[in-house]
Tab-separated table of C-alpha atoms in Angstrom:
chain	number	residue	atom	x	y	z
A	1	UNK	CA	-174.365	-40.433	260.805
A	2	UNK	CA	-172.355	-39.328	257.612
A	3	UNK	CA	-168.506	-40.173	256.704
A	4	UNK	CA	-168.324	-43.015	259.530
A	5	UNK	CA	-165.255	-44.903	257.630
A	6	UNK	CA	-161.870	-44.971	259.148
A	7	UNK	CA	-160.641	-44.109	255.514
A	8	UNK	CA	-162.205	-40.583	255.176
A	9	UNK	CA	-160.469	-38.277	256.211
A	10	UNK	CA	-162.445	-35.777	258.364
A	11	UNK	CA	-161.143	-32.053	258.459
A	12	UNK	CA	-161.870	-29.863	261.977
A	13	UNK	CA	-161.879	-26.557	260.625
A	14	UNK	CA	-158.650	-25.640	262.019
A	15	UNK	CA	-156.977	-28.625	260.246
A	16	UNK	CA	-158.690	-28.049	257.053
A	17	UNK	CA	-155.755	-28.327	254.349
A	18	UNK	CA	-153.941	-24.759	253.414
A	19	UNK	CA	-152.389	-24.241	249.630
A	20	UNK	CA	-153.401	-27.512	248.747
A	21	UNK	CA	-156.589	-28.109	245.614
A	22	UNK	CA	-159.809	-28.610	247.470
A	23	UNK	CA	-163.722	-28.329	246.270
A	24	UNK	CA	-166.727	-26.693	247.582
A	25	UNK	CA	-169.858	-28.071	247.311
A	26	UNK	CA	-173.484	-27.381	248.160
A	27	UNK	CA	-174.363	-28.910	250.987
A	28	UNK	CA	-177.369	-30.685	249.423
A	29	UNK	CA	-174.903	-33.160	247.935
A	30	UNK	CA	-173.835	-34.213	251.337
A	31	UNK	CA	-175.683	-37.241	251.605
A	32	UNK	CA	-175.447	-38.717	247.988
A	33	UNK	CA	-171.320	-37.653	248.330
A	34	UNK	CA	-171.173	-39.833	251.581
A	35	UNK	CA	-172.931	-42.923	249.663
A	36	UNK	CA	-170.401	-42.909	246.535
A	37	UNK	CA	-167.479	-42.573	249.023
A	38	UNK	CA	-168.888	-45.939	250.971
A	39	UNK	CA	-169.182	-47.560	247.729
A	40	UNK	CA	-166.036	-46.948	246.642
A	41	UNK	CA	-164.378	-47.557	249.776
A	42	UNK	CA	-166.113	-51.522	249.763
A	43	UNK	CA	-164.712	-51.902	245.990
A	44	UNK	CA	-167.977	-51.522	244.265
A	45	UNK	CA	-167.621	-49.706	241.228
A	46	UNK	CA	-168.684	-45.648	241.710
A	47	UNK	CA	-166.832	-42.949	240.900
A	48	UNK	CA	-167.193	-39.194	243.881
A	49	UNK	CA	-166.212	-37.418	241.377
A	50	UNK	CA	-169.661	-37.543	239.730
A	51	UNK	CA	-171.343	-36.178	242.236
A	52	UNK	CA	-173.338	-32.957	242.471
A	53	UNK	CA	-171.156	-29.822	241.234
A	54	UNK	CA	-167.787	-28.455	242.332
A	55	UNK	CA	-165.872	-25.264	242.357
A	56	UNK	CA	-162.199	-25.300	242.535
A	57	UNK	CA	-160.646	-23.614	245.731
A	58	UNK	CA	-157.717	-23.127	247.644
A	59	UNK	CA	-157.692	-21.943	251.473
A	60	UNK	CA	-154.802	-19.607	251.750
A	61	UNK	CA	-155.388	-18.779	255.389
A	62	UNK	CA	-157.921	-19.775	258.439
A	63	UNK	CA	-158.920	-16.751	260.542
A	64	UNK	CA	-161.108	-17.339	263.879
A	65	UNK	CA	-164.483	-16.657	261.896
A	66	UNK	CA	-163.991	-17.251	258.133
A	67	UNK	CA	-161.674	-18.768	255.391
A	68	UNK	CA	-159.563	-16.547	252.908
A	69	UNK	CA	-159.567	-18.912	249.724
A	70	UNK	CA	-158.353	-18.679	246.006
A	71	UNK	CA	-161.410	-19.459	244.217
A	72	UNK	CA	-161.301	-20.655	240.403
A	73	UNK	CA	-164.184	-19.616	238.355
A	74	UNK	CA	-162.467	-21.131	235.326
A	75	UNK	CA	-159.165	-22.830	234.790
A	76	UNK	CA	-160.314	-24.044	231.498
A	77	UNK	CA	-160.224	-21.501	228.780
A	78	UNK	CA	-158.305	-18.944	230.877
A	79	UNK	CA	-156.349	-19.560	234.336
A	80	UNK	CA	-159.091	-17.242	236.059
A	81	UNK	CA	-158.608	-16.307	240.400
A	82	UNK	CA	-160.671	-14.202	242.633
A	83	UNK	CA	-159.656	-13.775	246.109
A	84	UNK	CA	-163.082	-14.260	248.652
A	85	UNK	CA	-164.343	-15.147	251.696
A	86	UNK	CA	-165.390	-18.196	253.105
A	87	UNK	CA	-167.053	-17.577	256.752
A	88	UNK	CA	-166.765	-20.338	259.231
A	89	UNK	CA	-170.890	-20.235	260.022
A	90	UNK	CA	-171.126	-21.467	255.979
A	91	UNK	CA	-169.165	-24.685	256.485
A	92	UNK	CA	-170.789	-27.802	257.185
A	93	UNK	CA	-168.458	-30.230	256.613
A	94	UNK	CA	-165.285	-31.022	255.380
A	95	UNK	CA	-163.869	-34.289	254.371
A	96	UNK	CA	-161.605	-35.995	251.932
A	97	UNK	CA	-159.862	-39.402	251.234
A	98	UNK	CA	-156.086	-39.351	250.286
A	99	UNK	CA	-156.052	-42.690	250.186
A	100	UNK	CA	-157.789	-42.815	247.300
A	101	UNK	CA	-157.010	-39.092	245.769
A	102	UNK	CA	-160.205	-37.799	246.670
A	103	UNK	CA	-159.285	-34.023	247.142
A	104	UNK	CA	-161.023	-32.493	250.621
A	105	UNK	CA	-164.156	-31.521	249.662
A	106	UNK	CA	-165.797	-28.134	251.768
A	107	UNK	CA	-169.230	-28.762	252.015
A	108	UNK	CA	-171.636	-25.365	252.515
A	109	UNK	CA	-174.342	-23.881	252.676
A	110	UNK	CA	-176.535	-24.137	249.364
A	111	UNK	CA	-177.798	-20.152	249.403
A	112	UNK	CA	-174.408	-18.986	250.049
A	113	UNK	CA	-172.231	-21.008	246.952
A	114	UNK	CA	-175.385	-19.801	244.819
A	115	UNK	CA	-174.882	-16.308	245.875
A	116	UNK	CA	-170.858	-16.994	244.867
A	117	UNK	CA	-171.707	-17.779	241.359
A	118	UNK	CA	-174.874	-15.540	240.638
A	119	UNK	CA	-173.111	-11.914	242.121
A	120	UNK	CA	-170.995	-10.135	240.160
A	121	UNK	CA	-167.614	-9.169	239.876
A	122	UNK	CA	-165.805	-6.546	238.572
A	123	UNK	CA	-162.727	-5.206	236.569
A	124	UNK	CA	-161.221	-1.880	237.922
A	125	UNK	CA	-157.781	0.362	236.453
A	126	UNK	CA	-156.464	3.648	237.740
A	127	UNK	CA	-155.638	5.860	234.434
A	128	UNK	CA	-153.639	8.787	234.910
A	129	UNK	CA	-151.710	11.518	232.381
A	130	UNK	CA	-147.874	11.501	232.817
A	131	UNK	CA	-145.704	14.982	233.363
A	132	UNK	CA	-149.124	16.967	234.100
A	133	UNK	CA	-147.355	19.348	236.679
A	134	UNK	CA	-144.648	20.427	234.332
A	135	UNK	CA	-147.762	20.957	231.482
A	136	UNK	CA	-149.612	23.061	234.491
A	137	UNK	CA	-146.315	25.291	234.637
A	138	UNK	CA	-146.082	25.489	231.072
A	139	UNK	CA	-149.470	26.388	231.198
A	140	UNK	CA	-149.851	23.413	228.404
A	141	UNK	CA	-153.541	22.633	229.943
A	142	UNK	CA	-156.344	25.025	228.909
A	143	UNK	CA	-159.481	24.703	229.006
A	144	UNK	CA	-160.521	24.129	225.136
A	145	UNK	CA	-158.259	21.706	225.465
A	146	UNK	CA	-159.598	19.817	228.635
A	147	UNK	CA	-162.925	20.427	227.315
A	148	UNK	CA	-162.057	18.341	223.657
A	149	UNK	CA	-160.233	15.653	225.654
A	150	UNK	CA	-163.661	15.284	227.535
A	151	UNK	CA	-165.964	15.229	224.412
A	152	UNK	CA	-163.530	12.493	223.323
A	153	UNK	CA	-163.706	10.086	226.147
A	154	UNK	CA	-167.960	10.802	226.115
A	155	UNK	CA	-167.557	9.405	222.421
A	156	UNK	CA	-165.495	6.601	223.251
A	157	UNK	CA	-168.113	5.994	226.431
A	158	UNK	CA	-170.788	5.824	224.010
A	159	UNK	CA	-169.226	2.842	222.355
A	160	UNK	CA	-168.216	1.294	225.347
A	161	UNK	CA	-171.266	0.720	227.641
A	162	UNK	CA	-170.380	-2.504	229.681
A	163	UNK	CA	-167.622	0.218	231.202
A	164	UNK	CA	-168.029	3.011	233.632
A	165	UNK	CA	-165.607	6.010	232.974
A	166	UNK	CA	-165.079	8.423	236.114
A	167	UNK	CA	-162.815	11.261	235.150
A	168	UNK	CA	-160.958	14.165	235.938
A	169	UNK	CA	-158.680	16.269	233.641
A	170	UNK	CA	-156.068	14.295	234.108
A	171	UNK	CA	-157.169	10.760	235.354
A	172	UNK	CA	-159.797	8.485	234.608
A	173	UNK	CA	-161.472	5.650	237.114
A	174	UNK	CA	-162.678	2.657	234.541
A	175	UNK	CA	-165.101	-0.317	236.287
A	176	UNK	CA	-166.144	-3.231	234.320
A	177	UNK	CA	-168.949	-5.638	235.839
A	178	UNK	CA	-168.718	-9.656	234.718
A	179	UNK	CA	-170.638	-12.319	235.774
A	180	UNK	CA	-168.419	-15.558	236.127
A	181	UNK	CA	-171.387	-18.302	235.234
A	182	UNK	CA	-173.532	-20.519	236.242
A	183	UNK	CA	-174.722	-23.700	234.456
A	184	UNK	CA	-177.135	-24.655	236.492
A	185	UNK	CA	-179.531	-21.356	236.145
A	186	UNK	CA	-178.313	-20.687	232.777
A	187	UNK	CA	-176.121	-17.702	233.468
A	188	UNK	CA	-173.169	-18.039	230.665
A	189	UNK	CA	-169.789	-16.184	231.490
A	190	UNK	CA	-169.304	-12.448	230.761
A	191	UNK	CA	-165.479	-12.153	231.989
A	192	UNK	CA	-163.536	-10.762	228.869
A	193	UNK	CA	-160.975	-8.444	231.133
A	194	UNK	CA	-159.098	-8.198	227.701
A	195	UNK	CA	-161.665	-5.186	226.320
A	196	UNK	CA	-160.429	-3.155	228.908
A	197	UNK	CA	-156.888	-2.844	227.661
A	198	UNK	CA	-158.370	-1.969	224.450
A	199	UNK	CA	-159.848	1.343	225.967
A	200	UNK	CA	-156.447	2.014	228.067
A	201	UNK	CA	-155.024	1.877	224.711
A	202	UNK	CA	-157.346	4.403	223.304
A	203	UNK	CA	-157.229	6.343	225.679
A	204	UNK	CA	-153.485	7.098	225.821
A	205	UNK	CA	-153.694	8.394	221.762
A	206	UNK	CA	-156.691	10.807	222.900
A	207	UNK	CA	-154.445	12.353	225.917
A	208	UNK	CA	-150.958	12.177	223.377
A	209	UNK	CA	-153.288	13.697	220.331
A	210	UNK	CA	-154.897	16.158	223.079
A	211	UNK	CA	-152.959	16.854	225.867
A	212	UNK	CA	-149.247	15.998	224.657
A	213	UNK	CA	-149.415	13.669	227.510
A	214	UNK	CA	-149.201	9.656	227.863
A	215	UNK	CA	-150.388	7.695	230.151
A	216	UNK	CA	-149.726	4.452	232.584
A	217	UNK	CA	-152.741	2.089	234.482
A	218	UNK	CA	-153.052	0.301	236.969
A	219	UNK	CA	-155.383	-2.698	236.980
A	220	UNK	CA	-156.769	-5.480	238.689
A	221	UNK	CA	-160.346	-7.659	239.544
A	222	UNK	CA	-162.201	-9.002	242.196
A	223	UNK	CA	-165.582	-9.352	244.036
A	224	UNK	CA	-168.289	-6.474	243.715
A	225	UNK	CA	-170.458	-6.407	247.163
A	226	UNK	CA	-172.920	-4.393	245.167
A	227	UNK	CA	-174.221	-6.864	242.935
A	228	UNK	CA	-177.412	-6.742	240.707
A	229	UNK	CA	-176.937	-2.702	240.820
A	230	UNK	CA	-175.681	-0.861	237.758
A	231	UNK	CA	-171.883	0.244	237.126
A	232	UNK	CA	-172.648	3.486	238.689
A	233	UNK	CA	-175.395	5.132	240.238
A	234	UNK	CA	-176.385	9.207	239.726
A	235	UNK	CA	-178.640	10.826	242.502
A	236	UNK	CA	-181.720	12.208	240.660
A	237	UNK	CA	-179.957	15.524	241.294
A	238	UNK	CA	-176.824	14.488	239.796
A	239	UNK	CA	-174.457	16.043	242.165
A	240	UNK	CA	-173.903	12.276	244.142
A	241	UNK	CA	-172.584	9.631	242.123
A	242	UNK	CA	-171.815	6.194	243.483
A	243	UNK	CA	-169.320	3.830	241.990
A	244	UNK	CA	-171.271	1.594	243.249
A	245	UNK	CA	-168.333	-0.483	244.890
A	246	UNK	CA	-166.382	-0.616	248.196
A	247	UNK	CA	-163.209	0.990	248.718
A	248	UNK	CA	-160.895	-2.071	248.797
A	249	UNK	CA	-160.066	-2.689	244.842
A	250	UNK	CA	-159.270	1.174	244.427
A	251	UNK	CA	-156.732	1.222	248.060
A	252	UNK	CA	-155.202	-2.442	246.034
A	253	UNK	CA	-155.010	-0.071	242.534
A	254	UNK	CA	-153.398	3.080	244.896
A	255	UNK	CA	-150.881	0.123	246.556
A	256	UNK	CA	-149.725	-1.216	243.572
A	257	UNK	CA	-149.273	2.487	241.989
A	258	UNK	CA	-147.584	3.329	245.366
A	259	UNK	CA	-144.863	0.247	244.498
A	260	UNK	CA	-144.631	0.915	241.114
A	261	UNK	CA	-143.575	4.768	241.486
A	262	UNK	CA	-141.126	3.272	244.253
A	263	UNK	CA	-139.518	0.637	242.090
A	264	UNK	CA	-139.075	3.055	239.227
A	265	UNK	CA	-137.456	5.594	241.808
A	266	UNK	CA	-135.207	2.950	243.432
A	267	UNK	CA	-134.441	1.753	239.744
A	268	UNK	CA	-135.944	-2.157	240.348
A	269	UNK	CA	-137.878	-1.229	236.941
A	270	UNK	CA	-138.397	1.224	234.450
A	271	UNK	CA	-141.161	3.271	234.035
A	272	UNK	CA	-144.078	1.335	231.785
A	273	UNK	CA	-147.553	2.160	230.736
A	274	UNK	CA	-149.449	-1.038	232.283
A	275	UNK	CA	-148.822	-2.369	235.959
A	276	UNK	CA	-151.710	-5.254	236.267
A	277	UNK	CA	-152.208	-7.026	239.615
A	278	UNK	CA	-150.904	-11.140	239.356
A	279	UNK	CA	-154.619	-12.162	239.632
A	280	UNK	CA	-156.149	-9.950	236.862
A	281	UNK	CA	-152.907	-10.539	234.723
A	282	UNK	CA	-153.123	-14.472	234.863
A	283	UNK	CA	-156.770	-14.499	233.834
A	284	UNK	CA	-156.030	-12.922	230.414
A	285	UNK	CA	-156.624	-15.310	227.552
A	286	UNK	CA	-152.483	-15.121	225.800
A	287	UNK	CA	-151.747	-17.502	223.431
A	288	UNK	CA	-149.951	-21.017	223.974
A	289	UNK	CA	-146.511	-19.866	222.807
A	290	UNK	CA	-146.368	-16.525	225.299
A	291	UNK	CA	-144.368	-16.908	228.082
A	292	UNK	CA	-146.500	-15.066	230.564
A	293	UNK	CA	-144.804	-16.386	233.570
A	294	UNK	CA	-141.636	-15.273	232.561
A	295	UNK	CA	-142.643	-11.650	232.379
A	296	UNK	CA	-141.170	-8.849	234.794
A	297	UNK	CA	-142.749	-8.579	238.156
A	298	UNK	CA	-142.383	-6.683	241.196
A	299	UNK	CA	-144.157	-7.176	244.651
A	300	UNK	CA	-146.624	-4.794	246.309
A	301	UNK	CA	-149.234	-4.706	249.436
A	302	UNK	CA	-152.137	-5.833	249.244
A	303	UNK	CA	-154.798	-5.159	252.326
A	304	UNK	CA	-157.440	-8.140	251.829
A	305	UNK	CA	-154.578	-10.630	250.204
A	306	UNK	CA	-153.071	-13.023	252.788
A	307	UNK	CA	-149.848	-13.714	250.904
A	308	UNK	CA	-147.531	-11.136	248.751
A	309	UNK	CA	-148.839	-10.185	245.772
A	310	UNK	CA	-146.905	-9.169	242.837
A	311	UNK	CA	-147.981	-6.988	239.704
A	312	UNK	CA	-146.621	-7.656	235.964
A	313	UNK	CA	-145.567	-4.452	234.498
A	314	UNK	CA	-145.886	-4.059	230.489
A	315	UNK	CA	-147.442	-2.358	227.623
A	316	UNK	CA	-150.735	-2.485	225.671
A	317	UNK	CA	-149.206	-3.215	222.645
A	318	UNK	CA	-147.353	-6.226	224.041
A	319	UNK	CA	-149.793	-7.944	225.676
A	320	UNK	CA	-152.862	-7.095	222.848
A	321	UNK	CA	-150.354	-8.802	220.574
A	322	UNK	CA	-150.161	-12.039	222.003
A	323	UNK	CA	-153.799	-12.238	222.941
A	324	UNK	CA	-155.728	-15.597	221.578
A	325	UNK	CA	-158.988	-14.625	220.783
A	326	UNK	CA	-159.083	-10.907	220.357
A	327	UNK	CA	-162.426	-9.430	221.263
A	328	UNK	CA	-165.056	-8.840	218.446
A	329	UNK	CA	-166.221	-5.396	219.835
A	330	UNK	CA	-163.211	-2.793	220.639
């Protein structure tokens, strides 16, 4: 029998803590986690906190068959969230001891938390051209035109391969695949979601220079169920391409446009060329002195988010000016 003290605290999964810091941890840990508590607990000197390795969580809301969590990839060169899935089958245990300031600890299954930190993730935006029906009527659009602004964003492609470009004449679809790290098998970090603001940027002088047109995006992150696949994927007779995602990051990009264009209407905010979902927004690497949490935000719907989210509206020339590290390759 594990945990037998009358000083751990034992979690049923319907009393497991909500909006509060836990840990998961691989089950295999179990044992050797239950030995440093006893130790502890009889005064000898051991620290938990040693044991095994831990990802930072919290549960945001139990459901009959699974746990919504905010999981932290990193919180130590960038304050870094993904929204995912915890389902109830994956939990073994959960226990804690507040007595002591031991944080409840989730204990699961070993293949799944693997799986959690080997897929990959992914960085989407929603591009699109500003005033296009009045250029339509003013018949502003032609085709050598259209057909230059595509030759431009196949150059700009070329030098940007870690992104997928999906356009039309007048929008774009960008997808950026990261992997968040993994010490143990040696996979390092790929998340730099600040390159991607760099092309938005670029992309805005090709449609003004082109088109006469500007632009606004709307961005955000998350999981990528199709993981180990490329950014896209062509049918051999190229008239199927996959994006190689679900549906669920482009219906949060269309709900947080949706807001957006009602908050400018309603006059909450004026129009402005970024609107970045909270998560994707907090995970950008700013430096100390910028006030990030002070910037102007409005709330939108999100479908797989079990509180209200809120977007940061902005520019690309604000927020690329108070980056910290600015990426080598843009």
């Amino acid at each position: 029998m594990l945990f037998e003290d009358s000083d751990i605290d034992k979690y049923l999964y319907e009393e497991i803590p909500l909006d509060r810091d836990c840990v998961l941890m691989s089950e295999i840990y179990i044992k050797e986690f239950d030995e440093a508590l006893g130790k502890m607990l009889r005064r000898e000197e051991c620290n938990p906190y040693e044991v095994g390795y831990v990802s930072l969580v919290v549960v945001r809301k139990i459901n009959d068959t699974s746990l919504e969590l905010s999981w932290y990839p990193n919180t130590f060169t960038r304050f870094h969230e993904v929204s995912i899935t915890l389902p109830k089958d994956m939990i073994k245990v959960c226990v804690g001891c507040c007595q002591y300031g031991i944080k409840p600890y989730i204990f699961v299954d070993h293949e799944w938390l693997e799986h959690l930190h080997l897929r990959e993730y992914s960085v989407f935006a929603l591009v699109d051209a500003i005033g296009v029906k009045n250029a339509i009527r003013g018949n502003a659009l032609n085709k050598d035109k259209l057909i230059k602004l595509r030759d431009k964003i196949d150059e700009l492609a070329e030098n940007q391969p870690g992104i997928s470009f999906i356009s039309f004449a007048d929008s774009l679809i960008l997808k950026s695949n990261w992997d968040v790290g993994y010490f143990q098998n040696g996979v390092k970090c790929s998340y730099s979601p600040e390159k991607i603001l760099y092309v938005i940027k670029k992309l805005d002088f090709l449609y003004q220079e082109i088109l006469g047109l500007k632009i606004y995006a709307a961005l955000t992150q998350g999981s990528n169920e199709y993981y180990g696949e490329s950014l896209l994927h062509i049918s051999k007779t190229k008239n199927h391409v996959c994006l190689n995602s679900l549906g669920v990051p482009f219906a949060e990009l269309l709900a947080i446009e949706n807001a957006a264009k009602k908050a400018i209407k309603s006059g909450v905010h004026p129009p402005m060329q970024l609107y970045l979902d909270e998560q994707y927004y907090h995970s950008l690497k700013f430096k100390f002195d910028f006030k990030k949490n002070d910037k102007p935000r409005n709330p939108y719907s999100a479908i797989m988010k079990s509180h209200q989210p809120s977007y940061f509206y902005s520019t690309c020339d604000e927020l690329i000016a108070n980056f910290d590290n600015k990426p080598s390759e843009h």
